[in-house]
């Protein structure tokens, strides 16, 4: 966790961004709790780790506030060196098509993401095309949630093509 926090802070600094304070604070709490009680549960806001049980780490990345493209890229760059999670959720983060394309390109090379939730993120047809490429090339992704996006019939059709190709 210390390594992830250091790389996240470094990537934010390179992009001249301020790290999400809630990510940094929760990671610092987790670092302090690693030697503490057997279970630590954090409330959902922007968080990296939801639950830690001694050596069994169940982790997820959840972002539920606006996330600009540079901030998303800094977070994804930091996550490249930290692969101990299997669920990513962006809820009402205003990713838009450009953010979704960046996220999709990152997930193609991240075989550990099993669940991707992109609820209410202003996703359109371009996002659906990028996600279809992920579905075609990533057998690990088993759940994709696109609720409250206006992808339309064309977007749904493109996603269905990706689902035909995937083994998961």
PDB file of C-alpha atoms in Angstrom:
ATOM      1  CA  UNK A   1       0.000   0.000   0.000  1.00  0.00           C
ATOM      2  CA  UNK A   2       2.860   2.368   0.753  1.00  0.00           C
ATOM      3  CA  UNK A   3       4.250   1.734  -2.746  1.00  0.00           C
ATOM      4  CA  UNK A   4       0.880   2.455  -4.360  1.00  0.00           C
ATOM      5  CA  UNK A   5       0.437   5.703  -2.410  1.00  0.00           C
ATOM      6  CA  UNK A   6       3.913   6.857  -3.383  1.00  0.00           C
ATOM      7  CA  UNK A   7       3.355   6.093  -7.088  1.00  0.00           C
ATOM      8  CA  UNK A   8      -0.118   7.693  -7.066  1.00  0.00           C
ATOM      9  CA  UNK A   9       1.269  10.876  -5.498  1.00  0.00           C
ATOM     10  CA  UNK A  10       4.136  10.845  -8.023  1.00  0.00           C
ATOM     11  CA  UNK A  11       1.863  10.455 -11.053  1.00  0.00           C
ATOM     12  CA  UNK A  12      -0.390  13.237  -9.804  1.00  0.00           C
ATOM     13  CA  UNK A  13       2.617  15.472  -9.317  1.00  0.00           C
ATOM     14  CA  UNK A  14       3.836  14.726 -12.874  1.00  0.00           C
ATOM     15  CA  UNK A  15       0.410  15.724 -14.214  1.00  0.00           C
ATOM     16  CA  UNK A  16       0.387  18.805 -11.932  1.00  0.00           C
ATOM     17  CA  UNK A  17      -2.742  17.502 -10.217  1.00  0.00           C
ATOM     18  CA  UNK A  18      -3.720  17.362  -6.584  1.00  0.00           C
ATOM     19  CA  UNK A  19      -4.290  13.727  -5.509  1.00  0.00           C
ATOM     20  CA  UNK A  20      -7.818  12.854  -4.394  1.00  0.00           C
ATOM     21  CA  UNK A  21      -7.576  13.567  -0.650  1.00  0.00           C
ATOM     22  CA  UNK A  22      -9.970  10.763   0.183  1.00  0.00           C
ATOM     23  CA  UNK A  23      -7.798   8.192  -1.619  1.00  0.00           C
ATOM     24  CA  UNK A  24      -4.660   9.340   0.200  1.00  0.00           C
ATOM     25  CA  UNK A  25      -6.368   9.473   3.588  1.00  0.00           C
ATOM     26  CA  UNK A  26      -7.953   6.035   3.269  1.00  0.00           C
ATOM     27  CA  UNK A  27      -4.714   4.475   2.110  1.00  0.00           C
ATOM     28  CA  UNK A  28      -2.912   6.036   5.062  1.00  0.00           C
ATOM     29  CA  UNK A  29      -5.581   4.591   7.373  1.00  0.00           C
ATOM     30  CA  UNK A  30      -5.117   1.199   5.744  1.00  0.00           C
ATOM     31  CA  UNK A  31      -1.342   1.373   6.153  1.00  0.00           C
ATOM     32  CA  UNK A  32      -1.824   2.118   9.859  1.00  0.00           C
ATOM     33  CA  UNK A  33      -4.415  -0.668  10.148  1.00  0.00           C
ATOM     34  CA  UNK A  34      -2.219  -3.347   8.528  1.00  0.00           C
ATOM     35  CA  UNK A  35      -0.839  -4.167  11.967  1.00  0.00           C
ATOM     36  CA  UNK A  36      -4.110  -3.425  13.718  1.00  0.00           C
ATOM     37  CA  UNK A  37      -7.436  -5.258  13.939  1.00  0.00           C
ATOM     38  CA  UNK A  38      -8.160  -8.202  11.631  1.00  0.00           C
ATOM     39  CA  UNK A  39     -10.891  -6.373   9.660  1.00  0.00           C
ATOM     40  CA  UNK A  40     -11.085  -2.762   8.559  1.00  0.00           C
ATOM     41  CA  UNK A  41     -14.074  -1.521   6.558  1.00  0.00           C
ATOM     42  CA  UNK A  42     -14.103   1.909   4.933  1.00  0.00           C
ATOM     43  CA  UNK A  43     -17.214   3.778   3.795  1.00  0.00           C
ATOM     44  CA  UNK A  44     -17.731   4.278   0.078  1.00  0.00           C
ATOM     45  CA  UNK A  45     -16.708   7.630  -1.378  1.00  0.00           C
ATOM     46  CA  UNK A  46     -13.535   7.569  -3.388  1.00  0.00           C
ATOM     47  CA  UNK A  47     -11.697   4.593  -2.097  1.00  0.00           C
ATOM     48  CA  UNK A  48      -9.180   2.027  -3.074  1.00  0.00           C
ATOM     49  CA  UNK A  49      -9.614  -0.625  -0.433  1.00  0.00           C
ATOM     50  CA  UNK A  50     -12.960  -1.624   1.027  1.00  0.00           C
ATOM     51  CA  UNK A  51     -12.025  -4.498   3.278  1.00  0.00           C
ATOM     52  CA  UNK A  52      -8.881  -6.091   4.626  1.00  0.00           C
ATOM     53  CA  UNK A  53      -8.852  -9.395   6.503  1.00  0.00           C
ATOM     54  CA  UNK A  54      -5.345 -10.276   7.648  1.00  0.00           C
ATOM     55  CA  UNK A  55      -3.792 -11.808   4.500  1.00  0.00           C
ATOM     56  CA  UNK A  56      -7.026 -11.926   2.488  1.00  0.00           C
ATOM     57  CA  UNK A  57      -7.405  -8.625   0.654  1.00  0.00           C
ATOM     58  CA  UNK A  58     -10.667  -7.922  -1.171  1.00  0.00           C
ATOM     59  CA  UNK A  59     -10.080  -4.656  -2.968  1.00  0.00           C
ATOM     60  CA  UNK A  60     -11.885  -2.412  -5.360  1.00  0.00           C
ATOM     61  CA  UNK A  61     -11.481   1.004  -6.864  1.00  0.00           C
ATOM     62  CA  UNK A  62     -14.580   3.171  -6.539  1.00  0.00           C
ATOM     63  CA  UNK A  63     -14.810   6.751  -7.767  1.00  0.00           C
ATOM     64  CA  UNK A  64     -18.117   8.514  -7.182  1.00  0.00           C
ATOM     65  CA  UNK A  65     -17.328  12.118  -7.939  1.00  0.00           C
ATOM     66  CA  UNK A  66     -16.315  13.963 -11.083  1.00  0.00           C
ATOM     67  CA  UNK A  67     -13.078  12.635 -12.510  1.00  0.00           C
ATOM     68  CA  UNK A  68     -11.312  14.666 -15.185  1.00  0.00           C
ATOM     69  CA  UNK A  69      -9.339  12.924 -17.932  1.00  0.00           C
ATOM     70  CA  UNK A  70      -5.925  13.962 -16.492  1.00  0.00           C
ATOM     71  CA  UNK A  71      -6.997  12.786 -13.013  1.00  0.00           C
ATOM     72  CA  UNK A  72      -8.200   9.474 -14.457  1.00  0.00           C
ATOM     73  CA  UNK A  73      -4.917   8.969 -16.305  1.00  0.00           C
ATOM     74  CA  UNK A  74      -2.903   9.706 -13.143  1.00  0.00           C
ATOM     75  CA  UNK A  75      -4.982   7.180 -11.189  1.00  0.00           C
ATOM     76  CA  UNK A  76      -4.600   4.529 -13.913  1.00  0.00           C
ATOM     77  CA  UNK A  77      -0.850   5.127 -14.151  1.00  0.00           C
ATOM     78  CA  UNK A  78      -0.542   4.584 -10.415  1.00  0.00           C
ATOM     79  CA  UNK A  79      -2.681   1.442 -10.592  1.00  0.00           C
ATOM     80  CA  UNK A  80      -0.293  -0.081 -13.155  1.00  0.00           C
ATOM     81  CA  UNK A  81       2.040  -1.017 -10.325  1.00  0.00           C
ATOM     82  CA  UNK A  82      -0.720  -2.114  -7.973  1.00  0.00           C
ATOM     83  CA  UNK A  83      -2.696  -5.065  -9.262  1.00  0.00           C
ATOM     84  CA  UNK A  84      -4.415  -6.381  -6.135  1.00  0.00           C
ATOM     85  CA  UNK A  85      -8.003  -5.491  -6.977  1.00  0.00           C
ATOM     86  CA  UNK A  86     -10.613  -6.972  -9.271  1.00  0.00           C
ATOM     87  CA  UNK A  87     -13.440  -4.444  -9.367  1.00  0.00           C
ATOM     88  CA  UNK A  88     -13.553  -0.878 -10.654  1.00  0.00           C
ATOM     89  CA  UNK A  89     -16.579   1.363 -10.296  1.00  0.00           C
ATOM     90  CA  UNK A  90     -17.037   4.876 -11.611  1.00  0.00           C
ATOM     91  CA  UNK A  91     -20.412   6.221 -10.489  1.00  0.00           C
ATOM     92  CA  UNK A  92     -21.551   9.660 -11.687  1.00  0.00           C
ATOM     93  CA  UNK A  93     -17.941  10.526 -12.477  1.00  0.00           C
ATOM     94  CA  UNK A  94     -18.645  12.299 -15.792  1.00  0.00           C
ATOM     95  CA  UNK A  95     -16.038  10.215 -17.618  1.00  0.00           C
ATOM     96  CA  UNK A  96     -17.656  10.801 -20.997  1.00  0.00           C
ATOM     97  CA  UNK A  97     -16.431   9.062 -24.113  1.00  0.00           C
ATOM     98  CA  UNK A  98     -12.810  10.240 -23.811  1.00  0.00           C
ATOM     99  CA  UNK A  99     -12.489   9.005 -20.228  1.00  0.00           C
ATOM    100  CA  UNK A 100     -14.124   5.695 -21.091  1.00  0.00           C
ATOM    101  CA  UNK A 101     -11.795   5.185 -24.060  1.00  0.00           C
ATOM    102  CA  UNK A 102      -8.766   5.829 -21.814  1.00  0.00           C
ATOM    103  CA  UNK A 103     -10.141   3.438 -19.196  1.00  0.00           C
ATOM    104  CA  UNK A 104     -10.938   0.781 -21.815  1.00  0.00           C
ATOM    105  CA  UNK A 105      -7.432   0.996 -23.274  1.00  0.00           C
ATOM    106  CA  UNK A 106      -5.993   0.568 -19.788  1.00  0.00           C
ATOM    107  CA  UNK A 107      -8.240  -2.412 -18.962  1.00  0.00           C
ATOM    108  CA  UNK A 108      -7.154  -4.235 -22.143  1.00  0.00           C
ATOM    109  CA  UNK A 109      -3.753  -4.660 -20.514  1.00  0.00           C
ATOM    110  CA  UNK A 110      -5.107  -5.369 -17.027  1.00  0.00           C
ATOM    111  CA  UNK A 111      -6.126  -9.005 -16.796  1.00  0.00           C
ATOM    112  CA  UNK A 112      -7.175  -8.781 -13.143  1.00  0.00           C
ATOM    113  CA  UNK A 113     -10.259  -6.535 -13.538  1.00  0.00           C
ATOM    114  CA  UNK A 114     -13.323  -8.783 -13.359  1.00  0.00           C
ATOM    115  CA  UNK A 115     -16.072  -6.223 -12.716  1.00  0.00           C
ATOM    116  CA  UNK A 116     -16.385  -2.789 -14.335  1.00  0.00           C
ATOM    117  CA  UNK A 117     -19.223  -0.481 -13.324  1.00  0.00           C
ATOM    118  CA  UNK A 118     -19.653   2.726 -15.310  1.00  0.00           C
ATOM    119  CA  UNK A 119     -22.990   4.018 -14.045  1.00  0.00           C
ATOM    120  CA  UNK A 120     -24.217   7.475 -15.084  1.00  0.00           C
ATOM    121  CA  UNK A 121     -21.026   8.640 -16.793  1.00  0.00           C
ATOM    122  CA  UNK A 122     -22.348  10.294 -19.977  1.00  0.00           C
ATOM    123  CA  UNK A 123     -21.173   7.400 -22.129  1.00  0.00           C
ATOM    124  CA  UNK A 124     -22.139   7.231 -25.776  1.00  0.00           C
ATOM    125  CA  UNK A 125     -21.452   5.232 -28.907  1.00  0.00           C
ATOM    126  CA  UNK A 126     -17.690   5.883 -28.862  1.00  0.00           C
ATOM    127  CA  UNK A 127     -17.528   4.411 -25.342  1.00  0.00           C
ATOM    128  CA  UNK A 128     -19.432   1.335 -26.499  1.00  0.00           C
ATOM    129  CA  UNK A 129     -16.945   0.791 -29.313  1.00  0.00           C
ATOM    130  CA  UNK A 130     -14.014   0.984 -26.876  1.00  0.00           C
ATOM    131  CA  UNK A 131     -15.707  -1.371 -24.415  1.00  0.00           C
ATOM    132  CA  UNK A 132     -16.439  -3.833 -27.221  1.00  0.00           C
ATOM    133  CA  UNK A 133     -12.721  -4.018 -27.973  1.00  0.00           C
ATOM    134  CA  UNK A 134     -12.125  -4.769 -24.281  1.00  0.00           C
ATOM    135  CA  UNK A 135     -14.732  -7.531 -24.306  1.00  0.00           C
ATOM    136  CA  UNK A 136     -13.167  -9.048 -27.412  1.00  0.00           C
ATOM    137  CA  UNK A 137      -9.635  -9.047 -25.969  1.00  0.00           C
ATOM    138  CA  UNK A 138     -10.039  -9.549 -22.216  1.00  0.00           C
ATOM    139  CA  UNK A 139     -11.345 -12.893 -20.955  1.00  0.00           C
ATOM    140  CA  UNK A 140     -11.147 -11.786 -17.306  1.00  0.00           C
ATOM    141  CA  UNK A 141     -13.867  -9.127 -17.419  1.00  0.00           C
ATOM    142  CA  UNK A 142     -17.050 -10.955 -16.389  1.00  0.00           C
ATOM    143  CA  UNK A 143     -19.375  -8.104 -15.444  1.00  0.00           C
ATOM    144  CA  UNK A 144     -20.005  -4.769 -17.164  1.00  0.00           C
ATOM    145  CA  UNK A 145     -22.568  -2.324 -15.763  1.00  0.00           C
ATOM    146  CA  UNK A 146     -23.622   0.615 -17.938  1.00  0.00           C
ATOM    147  CA  UNK A 147     -26.802   1.754 -16.159  1.00  0.00           C
ATOM    148  CA  UNK A 148     -27.962   5.359 -16.601  1.00  0.00           C
ATOM    149  CA  UNK A 149     -25.918   6.047 -19.734  1.00  0.00           C
ATOM    150  CA  UNK A 150     -27.601   6.961 -22.991  1.00  0.00           C
ATOM    151  CA  UNK A 151     -25.826   4.459 -25.228  1.00  0.00           C
ATOM    152  CA  UNK A 152     -28.874   4.019 -27.468  1.00  0.00           C
ATOM    153  CA  UNK A 153     -29.712   1.098 -29.722  1.00  0.00           C
ATOM    154  CA  UNK A 154     -26.497   1.459 -31.746  1.00  0.00           C
ATOM    155  CA  UNK A 155     -24.350   1.348 -28.615  1.00  0.00           C
ATOM    156  CA  UNK A 156     -26.204  -1.675 -27.269  1.00  0.00           C
ATOM    157  CA  UNK A 157     -25.769  -3.399 -30.616  1.00  0.00           C
ATOM    158  CA  UNK A 158     -22.005  -2.779 -30.582  1.00  0.00           C
ATOM    159  CA  UNK A 159     -21.725  -4.087 -26.996  1.00  0.00           C
ATOM    160  CA  UNK A 160     -23.624  -7.226 -28.000  1.00  0.00           C
ATOM    161  CA  UNK A 161     -20.998  -7.886 -30.686  1.00  0.00           C
ATOM    162  CA  UNK A 162     -18.310  -7.731 -28.002  1.00  0.00           C
ATOM    163  CA  UNK A 163     -20.294 -10.136 -25.843  1.00  0.00           C
ATOM    164  CA  UNK A 164     -20.416 -12.667 -28.678  1.00  0.00           C
ATOM    165  CA  UNK A 165     -16.614 -12.697 -28.829  1.00  0.00           C
ATOM    166  CA  UNK A 166     -15.881 -12.929 -25.128  1.00  0.00           C
ATOM    167  CA  UNK A 167     -15.302 -16.193 -23.285  1.00  0.00           C
ATOM    168  CA  UNK A 168     -16.295 -14.652 -19.962  1.00  0.00           C
TER     169      UNK A 168
END
